[in-house]
CSV table of N, CA and C in Angstrom, one decimal:
chain,number,residue,atom,x,y,z
A,1,UNK,N,0.8,-1.2,0.0
A,1,UNK,CA,0.0,0.0,0.0
A,1,UNK,C,0.9,1.2,0.0
A,2,UNK,N,0.6,2.2,-0.9
A,2,UNK,CA,1.5,3.3,-1.1
A,2,UNK,C,1.6,4.2,0.2
A,3,UNK,N,0.5,4.4,0.9
A,3,UNK,CA,0.5,5.2,2.2
A,3,UNK,C,1.5,4.6,3.2
A,4,UNK,N,1.5,3.3,3.3
A,4,UNK,CA,2.4,2.6,4.2
A,4,UNK,C,3.9,2.9,3.8
A,5,UNK,N,4.1,2.7,2.5
A,5,UNK,CA,5.5,2.9,2.0
A,5,UNK,C,6.0,4.3,2.2
A,6,UNK,N,5.1,5.3,2.0
A,6,UNK,CA,5.4,6.7,2.2
A,6,UNK,C,5.8,7.0,3.7
A,7,UNK,N,5.0,6.4,4.6
A,7,UNK,CA,5.3,6.6,6.1
A,7,UNK,C,6.6,5.9,6.5
A,8,UNK,N,6.8,4.7,6.0
A,8,UNK,CA,8.1,4.0,6.3
A,8,UNK,C,9.3,4.8,5.8
A,9,UNK,N,9.2,5.4,4.6
A,9,UNK,CA,10.2,6.3,4.1
A,9,UNK,C,10.4,7.5,5.0
A,10,UNK,N,9.3,8.1,5.4
A,10,UNK,CA,9.4,9.3,6.3
A,10,UNK,C,10.0,9.0,7.6
A,11,UNK,N,9.8,7.7,8.1
A,11,UNK,CA,10.4,7.3,9.4
A,11,UNK,C,11.8,6.8,9.2
A,12,UNK,N,12.3,6.7,8.0
A,12,UNK,CA,13.6,6.2,7.7
A,12,UNK,C,13.8,4.7,7.9
A,13,UNK,N,12.7,4.0,7.5
A,13,UNK,CA,12.8,2.5,7.7
A,13,UNK,C,12.9,1.8,6.4
A,14,UNK,N,13.3,2.4,5.3
A,14,UNK,CA,13.6,1.7,4.1
A,14,UNK,C,12.6,0.7,3.6
A,15,UNK,N,11.3,1.1,3.6
A,15,UNK,CA,10.2,0.3,3.1
A,15,UNK,C,10.2,-1.1,3.8
A,16,UNK,N,10.4,-1.1,5.1
A,16,UNK,CA,10.4,-2.4,5.8
A,16,UNK,C,9.6,-2.3,7.1
A,17,UNK,N,8.6,-3.0,7.2
A,17,UNK,CA,7.8,-3.0,8.5
A,17,UNK,C,8.6,-3.6,9.6
A,18,UNK,N,9.5,-4.5,9.2
A,18,UNK,CA,10.4,-5.1,10.2
A,18,UNK,C,11.3,-4.1,10.9
A,19,UNK,N,11.8,-3.1,10.1
A,19,UNK,CA,12.6,-2.0,10.7
A,19,UNK,C,11.8,-1.1,11.5
A,20,UNK,N,10.5,-0.9,11.1
A,20,UNK,CA,9.6,0.0,11.9
A,20,UNK,C,9.5,-0.6,13.3
A,21,UNK,N,9.3,-1.9,13.4
A,21,UNK,CA,9.2,-2.6,14.7
A,21,UNK,C,10.5,-2.6,15.4
A,22,UNK,N,11.6,-2.8,14.7
A,22,UNK,CA,13.0,-2.8,15.4
A,22,UNK,C,13.3,-1.4,16.0
A,23,UNK,N,12.9,-0.4,15.3
A,23,UNK,CA,13.2,1.0,15.8
A,23,UNK,C,12.1,1.5,16.8
A,24,UNK,N,11.1,0.6,17.1
A,24,UNK,CA,10.1,1.0,18.1
A,24,UNK,C,9.2,2.0,17.6
A,25,UNK,N,8.9,2.0,16.3
A,25,UNK,CA,8.1,3.1,15.7
A,25,UNK,C,6.7,2.5,15.3
A,26,UNK,N,6.4,1.3,15.7
A,26,UNK,CA,5.1,0.7,15.2
A,26,UNK,C,3.9,1.6,15.5
A,27,UNK,N,3.8,2.0,16.7
A,27,UNK,CA,2.6,2.8,17.1
A,27,UNK,C,2.5,4.1,16.3
A,28,UNK,N,3.7,4.8,16.1
A,28,UNK,CA,3.7,6.0,15.3
A,28,UNK,C,3.3,5.7,13.9
A,29,UNK,N,3.9,4.7,13.3
A,29,UNK,CA,3.7,4.3,12.0
A,29,UNK,C,2.2,4.0,11.8
A,30,UNK,N,1.6,3.1,12.6
A,30,UNK,CA,0.2,2.7,12.5
A,30,UNK,C,-0.7,3.9,12.7
A,31,UNK,N,-0.5,4.8,13.6
A,31,UNK,CA,-1.3,6.0,13.8
A,31,UNK,C,-1.3,6.9,12.6
A,32,UNK,N,-0.1,7.1,12.0
A,32,UNK,CA,0.0,8.0,10.9
A,32,UNK,C,-0.7,7.4,9.7
A,33,UNK,N,-0.5,6.1,9.4
A,33,UNK,CA,-1.2,5.5,8.3
A,33,UNK,C,-2.7,5.5,8.5
A,34,UNK,N,-3.2,5.2,9.7
A,34,UNK,CA,-4.6,5.2,10.0
A,34,UNK,C,-5.2,6.6,9.8
A,35,UNK,N,-4.5,7.6,10.2
A,35,UNK,CA,-5.0,9.0,10.1
A,35,UNK,C,-5.1,9.4,8.6
A,36,UNK,N,-4.1,9.1,7.8
A,36,UNK,CA,-4.2,9.4,6.4
A,36,UNK,C,-5.3,8.7,5.7
A,37,UNK,N,-5.4,7.4,6.0
A,37,UNK,CA,-6.5,6.6,5.3
A,37,UNK,C,-7.8,7.1,5.7
A,38,UNK,N,-8.0,7.4,7.0
A,38,UNK,CA,-9.3,7.9,7.4
A,38,UNK,C,-9.6,9.3,6.8
A,39,UNK,N,-8.6,10.1,6.8
A,39,UNK,CA,-8.8,11.5,6.3
A,39,UNK,C,-9.0,11.5,4.7
A,40,UNK,N,-8.2,10.7,4.0
A,40,UNK,CA,-8.3,10.8,2.5
A,40,UNK,C,-9.3,9.8,1.9
A,41,UNK,N,-9.6,8.7,2.6
A,41,UNK,CA,-10.4,7.6,2.0
A,41,UNK,C,-11.7,7.3,2.8
A,42,UNK,N,-11.7,7.9,4.0
A,42,UNK,CA,-12.8,7.7,4.9
A,42,UNK,C,-13.0,6.2,5.3
A,43,UNK,N,-11.8,5.6,5.5
A,43,UNK,CA,-11.8,4.2,5.9
A,43,UNK,C,-11.2,4.1,7.3
A,44,UNK,N,-12.0,3.6,8.2
A,44,UNK,CA,-11.5,3.6,9.6
A,44,UNK,C,-10.6,2.4,9.9
A,45,UNK,N,-10.8,1.3,9.3
A,45,UNK,CA,-10.0,0.1,9.5
A,45,UNK,C,-9.6,-0.5,8.2
A,46,UNK,N,-8.5,-1.1,8.1
A,46,UNK,CA,-8.1,-1.8,6.9
A,46,UNK,C,-7.1,-2.9,7.3
A,47,UNK,N,-7.0,-3.9,6.4
A,47,UNK,CA,-6.1,-5.0,6.6
A,47,UNK,C,-5.5,-5.4,5.3
A,48,UNK,N,-4.4,-6.0,5.3
A,48,UNK,CA,-3.8,-6.6,4.1
A,48,UNK,C,-4.4,-8.0,3.9
A,49,UNK,N,-4.8,-8.3,2.7
A,49,UNK,CA,-5.3,-9.6,2.4
A,49,UNK,C,-4.2,-10.6,2.0
A,50,UNK,N,-4.4,-11.8,2.3
A,50,UNK,CA,-3.3,-12.8,2.0
A,50,UNK,C,-4.0,-13.9,1.2
A,51,UNK,N,-3.2,-14.4,0.3
A,51,UNK,CA,-3.6,-15.6,-0.4
A,51,UNK,C,-3.0,-16.8,0.3
A,52,UNK,N,-3.9,-17.7,0.7
A,52,UNK,CA,-3.5,-18.9,1.5
A,52,UNK,C,-3.4,-20.1,0.6
A,53,UNK,N,-2.2,-20.6,0.5
A,53,UNK,CA,-1.9,-21.8,-0.3
A,53,UNK,C,-1.8,-23.0,0.6
A,54,UNK,N,-2.3,-24.1,0.1
A,54,UNK,CA,-2.2,-25.4,0.9
A,54,UNK,C,-1.4,-26.4,0.2
A,55,UNK,N,-0.6,-27.0,0.9
A,55,UNK,CA,0.2,-28.2,0.4
A,55,UNK,C,-0.5,-29.4,0.9
A,56,UNK,N,-1.0,-30.2,0.0
A,56,UNK,CA,-1.8,-31.3,0.3
A,56,UNK,C,-1.2,-32.3,1.3
A,57,UNK,N,0.1,-32.5,1.2
A,57,UNK,CA,0.9,-33.4,2.1
A,57,UNK,C,0.9,-32.8,3.5
A,58,UNK,N,1.1,-31.5,3.6
A,58,UNK,CA,1.1,-30.9,4.9
A,58,UNK,C,-0.2,-30.9,5.6
A,59,UNK,N,-1.3,-30.7,4.8
A,59,UNK,CA,-2.6,-30.8,5.4
A,59,UNK,C,-2.9,-32.2,5.9
A,60,UNK,N,-2.6,-33.2,5.1
A,60,UNK,CA,-2.8,-34.5,5.5
A,60,UNK,C,-2.0,-34.9,6.8
A,61,UNK,N,-0.8,-34.4,6.8
A,61,UNK,CA,0.0,-34.7,8.1
A,61,UNK,C,-0.6,-34.1,9.3
A,62,UNK,N,-1.2,-32.9,9.1
A,62,UNK,CA,-1.9,-32.2,10.2
A,62,UNK,C,-3.1,-32.9,10.7
A,63,UNK,N,-3.8,-33.6,9.8
A,63,UNK,CA,-5.1,-34.2,10.2
A,63,UNK,C,-5.0,-35.7,10.3
A,64,UNK,N,-3.8,-36.3,10.0
A,64,UNK,CA,-3.7,-37.7,9.9
A,64,UNK,C,-4.2,-38.5,11.1
A,65,UNK,N,-3.9,-38.0,12.3
A,65,UNK,CA,-4.3,-38.7,13.5
A,65,UNK,C,-5.8,-38.7,13.7
A,66,UNK,N,-6.5,-37.6,13.2
A,66,UNK,CA,-7.9,-37.5,13.5
A,66,UNK,C,-8.8,-37.9,12.3
A,67,UNK,N,-8.3,-38.1,11.2
A,67,UNK,CA,-9.1,-38.3,10.0
A,67,UNK,C,-10.0,-39.5,10.1
A,68,UNK,N,-9.4,-40.6,10.6
A,68,UNK,CA,-10.2,-41.8,10.7
A,68,UNK,C,-11.3,-41.8,11.7
A,69,UNK,N,-11.3,-40.9,12.6
A,69,UNK,CA,-12.5,-40.7,13.5
A,69,UNK,C,-13.8,-40.4,12.7
A,70,UNK,N,-13.6,-39.7,11.5
A,70,UNK,CA,-14.7,-39.2,10.8
A,70,UNK,C,-15.1,-40.1,9.6
A,71,UNK,N,-14.4,-41.1,9.4
A,71,UNK,CA,-14.7,-42.0,8.2
A,71,UNK,C,-15.8,-43.0,8.6
A,72,UNK,N,-16.7,-43.2,7.7
A,72,UNK,CA,-17.8,-44.1,7.9
A,72,UNK,C,-17.4,-45.5,7.6
A,73,UNK,N,-18.0,-46.4,8.3
A,73,UNK,CA,-17.8,-47.8,8.0
A,73,UNK,C,-18.6,-48.2,6.7
A,74,UNK,N,-18.3,-49.3,6.1
A,74,UNK,CA,-18.9,-49.7,4.9
A,74,UNK,C,-20.5,-49.8,5.1
A,75,UNK,N,-20.9,-50.3,6.2
A,75,UNK,CA,-22.3,-50.5,6.4
A,75,UNK,C,-23.0,-49.1,6.6
A,76,UNK,N,-22.3,-48.2,7.3
A,76,UNK,CA,-22.8,-46.8,7.5
A,76,UNK,C,-22.9,-46.1,6.1
A,77,UNK,N,-21.8,-46.3,5.3
A,77,UNK,CA,-21.8,-45.6,4.0
A,77,UNK,C,-23.0,-46.1,3.1
A,78,UNK,N,-23.2,-47.4,3.2
A,78,UNK,CA,-24.3,-48.0,2.4
A,78,UNK,C,-25.7,-47.5,2.9
A,79,UNK,N,-25.8,-47.4,4.2
A,79,UNK,CA,-27.0,-46.9,4.8
A,79,UNK,C,-27.3,-45.4,4.4
A,80,UNK,N,-26.2,-44.6,4.5
A,80,UNK,CA,-26.3,-43.2,4.2
A,80,UNK,C,-26.7,-43.0,2.7
A,81,UNK,N,-26.0,-43.8,1.8
A,81,UNK,CA,-26.3,-43.7,0.4
A,81,UNK,C,-27.8,-44.1,0.1
A,82,UNK,N,-28.2,-45.1,0.8
A,82,UNK,CA,-29.6,-45.6,0.6
A,82,UNK,C,-30.6,-44.5,1.0
A,83,UNK,N,-30.3,-43.9,2.2
A,83,UNK,CA,-31.2,-42.8,2.7
A,83,UNK,C,-31.2,-41.7,1.7
A,84,UNK,N,-30.0,-41.3,1.2
A,84,UNK,CA,-29.9,-40.2,0.3
A,84,UNK,C,-30.6,-40.5,-1.0
A,85,UNK,N,-30.4,-41.7,-1.5
A,85,UNK,CA,-31.0,-42.1,-2.8
A,85,UNK,C,-32.6,-42.1,-2.7
A,86,UNK,N,-33.1,-42.6,-1.5
A,86,UNK,CA,-34.5,-42.6,-1.3
A,86,UNK,C,-35.1,-41.2,-1.2
A,87,UNK,N,-34.4,-40.3,-0.6
A,87,UNK,CA,-34.8,-38.9,-0.5
A,87,UNK,C,-34.9,-38.2,-1.9
A,88,UNK,N,-33.8,-38.5,-2.6
A,88,UNK,CA,-33.7,-37.9,-4.0
A,88,UNK,C,-34.8,-38.5,-4.9
A,89,UNK,N,-35.0,-39.8,-4.8
A,89,UNK,CA,-36.1,-40.4,-5.6
A,89,UNK,C,-37.4,-39.9,-5.2
A,90,UNK,N,-37.7,-39.7,-3.9
A,90,UNK,CA,-39.0,-39.2,-3.5
A,90,UNK,C,-39.2,-37.8,-4.0
A,91,UNK,N,-38.2,-36.9,-3.9
A,91,UNK,CA,-38.3,-35.6,-4.4
A,91,UNK,C,-38.5,-35.5,-5.9
A,92,UNK,N,-37.8,-36.4,-6.6
A,92,UNK,CA,-37.9,-36.4,-8.0
A,92,UNK,C,-39.3,-36.7,-8.5
A,93,UNK,N,-39.9,-37.7,-7.8
A,93,UNK,CA,-41.3,-38.1,-8.2
A,93,UNK,C,-42.3,-37.0,-7.8
A,94,UNK,N,-42.0,-36.5,-6.6
A,94,UNK,CA,-42.9,-35.4,-6.1
A,94,UNK,C,-42.9,-34.2,-7.1
A,95,UNK,N,-41.7,-33.8,-7.5
A,95,UNK,CA,-41.5,-32.7,-8.5
A,95,UNK,C,-42.2,-33.1,-9.9
A,96,UNK,N,-42.0,-34.3,-10.3
A,96,UNK,CA,-42.6,-34.8,-11.6
A,96,UNK,C,-44.1,-34.7,-11.5
A,97,UNK,N,-44.7,-35.1,-10.3
A,97,UNK,CA,-46.1,-35.1,-10.1
A,97,UNK,C,-46.6,-33.6,-10.1
A,98,UNK,N,-45.9,-32.7,-9.5
A,98,UNK,CA,-46.3,-31.3,-9.5
A,98,UNK,C,-46.3,-30.7,-11.0
A,99,UNK,N,-45.2,-31.0,-11.7
A,99,UNK,CA,-45.1,-30.6,-13.1
A,99,UNK,C,-46.2,-31.1,-13.9
A,100,UNK,N,-46.5,-32.4,-13.7
A,100,UNK,CA,-47.6,-33.1,-14.4
A,100,UNK,C,-49.0,-32.4,-14.2
A,101,UNK,N,-49.2,-32.1,-12.9
A,101,UNK,CA,-50.5,-31.5,-12.6
A,101,UNK,C,-50.6,-30.1,-13.1
A,102,UNK,N,-49.5,-29.3,-13.1
A,102,UNK,CA,-49.5,-28.0,-13.6
A,102,UNK,C,-49.7,-28.0,-15.1
A,103,UNK,N,-49.1,-29.0,-15.8
A,103,UNK,CA,-49.2,-29.1,-17.3
A,103,UNK,C,-50.7,-29.5,-17.6
A,104,UNK,N,-51.3,-30.3,-16.9
A,104,UNK,CA,-52.7,-30.7,-17.1
A,104,UNK,C,-53.6,-29.5,-17.0
A,105,UNK,N,-53.3,-28.7,-15.9
A,105,UNK,CA,-54.1,-27.5,-15.7
A,105,UNK,C,-53.9,-26.5,-16.8
A,106,UNK,N,-52.6,-26.3,-17.2
A,106,UNK,CA,-52.3,-25.4,-18.3
A,106,UNK,C,-52.9,-25.8,-19.6
A,107,UNK,N,-52.9,-27.1,-19.9
A,107,UNK,CA,-53.5,-27.6,-21.1
A,107,UNK,C,-55.0,-27.5,-21.1
A,108,UNK,N,-55.7,-27.6,-19.9
A,108,UNK,CA,-57.1,-27.4,-19.9
A,108,UNK,C,-57.6,-26.0,-20.1
A,109,UNK,N,-56.7,-25.0,-19.9
A,109,UNK,CA,-57.0,-23.6,-20.1
A,109,UNK,C,-56.8,-23.2,-21.6
A,110,UNK,N,-56.1,-24.0,-22.4
A,110,UNK,CA,-55.9,-23.7,-23.8
A,110,UNK,C,-57.1,-24.0,-24.6
A,111,UNK,N,-57.6,-23.0,-25.3
A,111,UNK,CA,-58.7,-23.2,-26.2
A,111,UNK,C,-58.2,-23.6,-27.6
A,112,UNK,N,-58.7,-24.7,-28.1
A,112,UNK,CA,-58.3,-25.1,-29.4
A,112,UNK,C,-57.0,-26.0,-29.3
A,113,UNK,N,-56.3,-26.0,-30.4
A,113,UNK,CA,-55.1,-26.8,-30.5
A,113,UNK,C,-53.9,-26.1,-30.0
A,114,UNK,N,-52.9,-26.9,-29.4
A,114,UNK,CA,-51.7,-26.3,-28.9
A,114,UNK,C,-50.8,-25.8,-30.1
A,115,UNK,N,-50.2,-24.7,-29.9
A,115,UNK,CA,-49.2,-24.2,-30.9
A,115,UNK,C,-48.1,-25.2,-31.0
A,116,UNK,N,-47.4,-25.1,-32.1
A,116,UNK,CA,-46.3,-26.0,-32.4
A,116,UNK,C,-45.0,-25.3,-32.0
A,117,UNK,N,-44.7,-25.2,-30.7
A,117,UNK,CA,-43.5,-24.6,-30.2
A,117,UNK,C,-43.0,-25.3,-29.0
A,118,UNK,N,-41.8,-25.0,-28.6
A,118,UNK,CA,-41.1,-25.7,-27.5
A,118,UNK,C,-42.0,-25.7,-26.2
A,119,UNK,N,-42.6,-24.6,-25.9
A,119,UNK,CA,-43.4,-24.5,-24.6
A,119,UNK,C,-44.6,-25.4,-24.7
A,120,UNK,N,-45.3,-25.4,-25.8
A,120,UNK,CA,-46.4,-26.3,-26.0
A,120,UNK,C,-46.0,-27.8,-26.0
A,121,UNK,N,-44.9,-28.1,-26.6
A,121,UNK,CA,-44.4,-29.5,-26.6
A,121,UNK,C,-44.1,-29.9,-25.2
A,122,UNK,N,-43.5,-29.0,-24.4
A,122,UNK,CA,-43.2,-29.3,-23.0
A,122,UNK,C,-44.5,-29.6,-22.2
A,123,UNK,N,-45.5,-28.7,-22.4
A,123,UNK,CA,-46.8,-28.9,-21.7
A,123,UNK,C,-47.4,-30.3,-22.1
A,124,UNK,N,-47.4,-30.5,-23.4
A,124,UNK,CA,-48.0,-31.8,-23.9
A,124,UNK,C,-47.3,-33.0,-23.3
A,125,UNK,N,-45.9,-32.9,-23.3
A,125,UNK,CA,-45.1,-34.1,-22.7
A,125,UNK,C,-45.4,-34.3,-21.3
A,126,UNK,N,-45.4,-33.1,-20.5
A,126,UNK,CA,-45.7,-33.2,-19.1
A,126,UNK,C,-47.1,-33.6,-18.7
A,127,UNK,N,-48.0,-33.3,-19.6
A,127,UNK,CA,-49.4,-33.7,-19.3
A,127,UNK,C,-49.7,-35.1,-19.7
A,128,UNK,N,-48.8,-35.7,-20.4
A,128,UNK,CA,-49.0,-37.1,-20.9
A,128,UNK,C,-49.2,-38.1,-19.8
A,129,UNK,N,-50.0,-39.1,-20.1
A,129,UNK,CA,-50.3,-40.1,-19.0
A,129,UNK,C,-49.1,-40.9,-18.5
A,130,UNK,N,-48.1,-41.0,-19.3
A,130,UNK,CA,-46.9,-41.7,-18.8
A,130,UNK,C,-45.8,-40.9,-18.2
A,131,UNK,N,-46.0,-39.6,-18.1
A,131,UNK,CA,-45.0,-38.7,-17.6
A,131,UNK,C,-44.4,-39.1,-16.2
A,132,UNK,N,-45.3,-39.3,-15.3
A,132,UNK,CA,-44.9,-39.7,-13.9
A,132,UNK,C,-44.2,-41.1,-13.9
A,133,UNK,N,-44.8,-42.0,-14.6
A,133,UNK,CA,-44.1,-43.4,-14.7
A,133,UNK,C,-42.8,-43.3,-15.4
A,134,UNK,N,-42.7,-42.5,-16.4
A,134,UNK,CA,-41.4,-42.3,-17.1
A,134,UNK,C,-40.3,-41.7,-16.2
A,135,UNK,N,-40.7,-40.8,-15.4
A,135,UNK,CA,-39.8,-40.2,-14.4
A,135,UNK,C,-39.5,-41.2,-13.3
A,136,UNK,N,-40.4,-42.0,-12.9
A,136,UNK,CA,-40.2,-43.1,-11.9
A,136,UNK,C,-39.1,-44.0,-12.5
A,137,UNK,N,-39.3,-44.5,-13.7
A,137,UNK,CA,-38.4,-45.4,-14.3
A,137,UNK,C,-37.0,-44.7,-14.5
A,138,UNK,N,-37.0,-43.5,-14.9
A,138,UNK,CA,-35.7,-42.8,-15.0
A,138,UNK,C,-35.0,-42.7,-13.7
A,139,UNK,N,-35.8,-42.4,-12.6
A,139,UNK,CA,-35.2,-42.3,-11.3
A,139,UNK,C,-34.7,-43.7,-10.8
A,140,UNK,N,-35.4,-44.7,-11.1
A,140,UNK,CA,-35.0,-46.1,-10.7
A,140,UNK,C,-33.7,-46.4,-11.4
A,141,UNK,N,-33.6,-46.0,-12.7
A,141,UNK,CA,-32.4,-46.4,-13.4
A,141,UNK,C,-31.2,-45.5,-13.1
A,142,UNK,N,-31.4,-44.3,-12.8
A,142,UNK,CA,-30.3,-43.4,-12.5
A,142,UNK,C,-29.9,-43.2,-11.1
A,143,UNK,N,-30.9,-43.4,-10.2
A,143,UNK,CA,-30.6,-43.1,-8.8
A,143,UNK,C,-30.5,-44.4,-7.9
A,144,UNK,N,-31.4,-45.3,-8.2
A,144,UNK,CA,-31.3,-46.5,-7.4
A,144,UNK,C,-30.0,-47.3,-7.6
A,145,UNK,N,-29.4,-47.8,-6.6
A,145,UNK,CA,-28.1,-48.4,-6.7
A,145,UNK,C,-27.9,-49.6,-7.7
A,146,UNK,N,-28.8,-50.5,-7.6
A,146,UNK,CA,-28.8,-51.7,-8.5
A,146,UNK,C,-29.6,-51.5,-9.7
A,147,UNK,N,-29.4,-50.4,-10.4
A,147,UNK,CA,-30.3,-50.1,-11.6
A,147,UNK,C,-29.9,-51.0,-12.7
A,148,UNK,N,-30.9,-51.2,-13.6
A,148,UNK,CA,-30.6,-52.0,-14.8
A,148,UNK,C,-30.1,-51.1,-15.9
A,149,UNK,N,-29.5,-51.7,-16.9
A,149,UNK,CA,-29.0,-50.9,-18.0
A,149,UNK,C,-30.2,-50.5,-18.9
A,150,UNK,N,-30.3,-49.2,-19.1
A,150,UNK,CA,-31.5,-48.6,-19.8
A,150,UNK,C,-31.1,-48.2,-21.2
A,151,UNK,N,-29.9,-48.6,-21.7
A,151,UNK,CA,-29.5,-48.2,-23.0
A,151,UNK,C,-30.5,-48.6,-24.1
A,152,UNK,N,-31.0,-49.9,-24.0
A,152,UNK,CA,-31.9,-50.4,-25.0
A,152,UNK,C,-33.3,-49.7,-24.9
A,153,UNK,N,-33.7,-49.4,-23.7
A,153,UNK,CA,-35.0,-48.7,-23.5
A,153,UNK,C,-34.9,-47.3,-24.1
A,154,UNK,N,-33.8,-46.6,-24.0
A,154,UNK,CA,-33.6,-45.3,-24.5
A,154,UNK,C,-33.7,-45.3,-26.0
A,155,UNK,N,-33.0,-46.3,-26.6
A,155,UNK,CA,-33.0,-46.4,-28.1
A,155,UNK,C,-34.4,-46.7,-28.5
A,156,UNK,N,-35.2,-47.6,-27.8
A,156,UNK,CA,-36.5,-47.9,-28.2
A,156,UNK,C,-37.4,-46.7,-28.1
A,157,UNK,N,-37.3,-45.9,-27.1
A,157,UNK,CA,-38.1,-44.7,-26.9
A,157,UNK,C,-37.8,-43.7,-28.0
A,158,UNK,N,-36.5,-43.5,-28.3
A,158,UNK,CA,-36.2,-42.6,-29.4
A,158,UNK,C,-36.8,-43.0,-30.7
A,159,UNK,N,-36.7,-44.3,-31.0
A,159,UNK,CA,-37.3,-44.8,-32.2
A,159,UNK,C,-38.8,-44.6,-32.2
A,160,UNK,N,-39.5,-44.8,-31.1
A,160,UNK,CA,-40.9,-44.6,-31.0
A,160,UNK,C,-41.2,-43.1,-31.3
A,161,UNK,N,-40.4,-42.2,-30.7
A,161,UNK,CA,-40.6,-40.8,-30.9
A,161,UNK,C,-40.4,-40.4,-32.3
A,162,UNK,N,-39.4,-40.9,-32.9
A,162,UNK,CA,-39.1,-40.6,-34.3
A,162,UNK,C,-40.2,-41.1,-35.3
A,163,UNK,N,-40.8,-42.2,-34.9
A,163,UNK,CA,-41.9,-42.7,-35.7
A,163,UNK,C,-43.1,-41.9,-35.6
A,164,UNK,N,-43.4,-41.4,-34.3
A,164,UNK,CA,-44.6,-40.5,-34.1
A,164,UNK,C,-44.4,-39.2,-34.9
A,165,UNK,N,-43.2,-38.7,-35.0
A,165,UNK,CA,-43.0,-37.4,-35.6
A,165,UNK,C,-43.1,-37.6,-37.1
């Protein structure tokens, strides 16, 4: 900071905070810098920011003794994954149900035929009778741990969509 450099020079400390401290001028230095910063910038307090770098090996050495206290056993990991997957699955289906109901409501308010645009296609897809079941199957295949391979089902669905269009 330029103000600090100017005050160090004024105090004869050759741009070194270490010399300011050695000469017993820290309080004088600090008060002069604070006065100038308050007067010119209207800043009452300031601090120098530091970039903190971590060495992965040093961090591991520092926590090595305690790290295993926080590691889950295999059975606890499985239990936690199962709970998390069930919550995600529940939320996924709940959200799909809400989207489905809103789409049905939006579709019922449309007079005549839906326009041929992305928004209308989205409403049509979400209002479809298979929307919730499709989301359930998608969740079962992507979220549930022992999911079956859905590659063939995806290809089949894509072919069916291509035929419809």
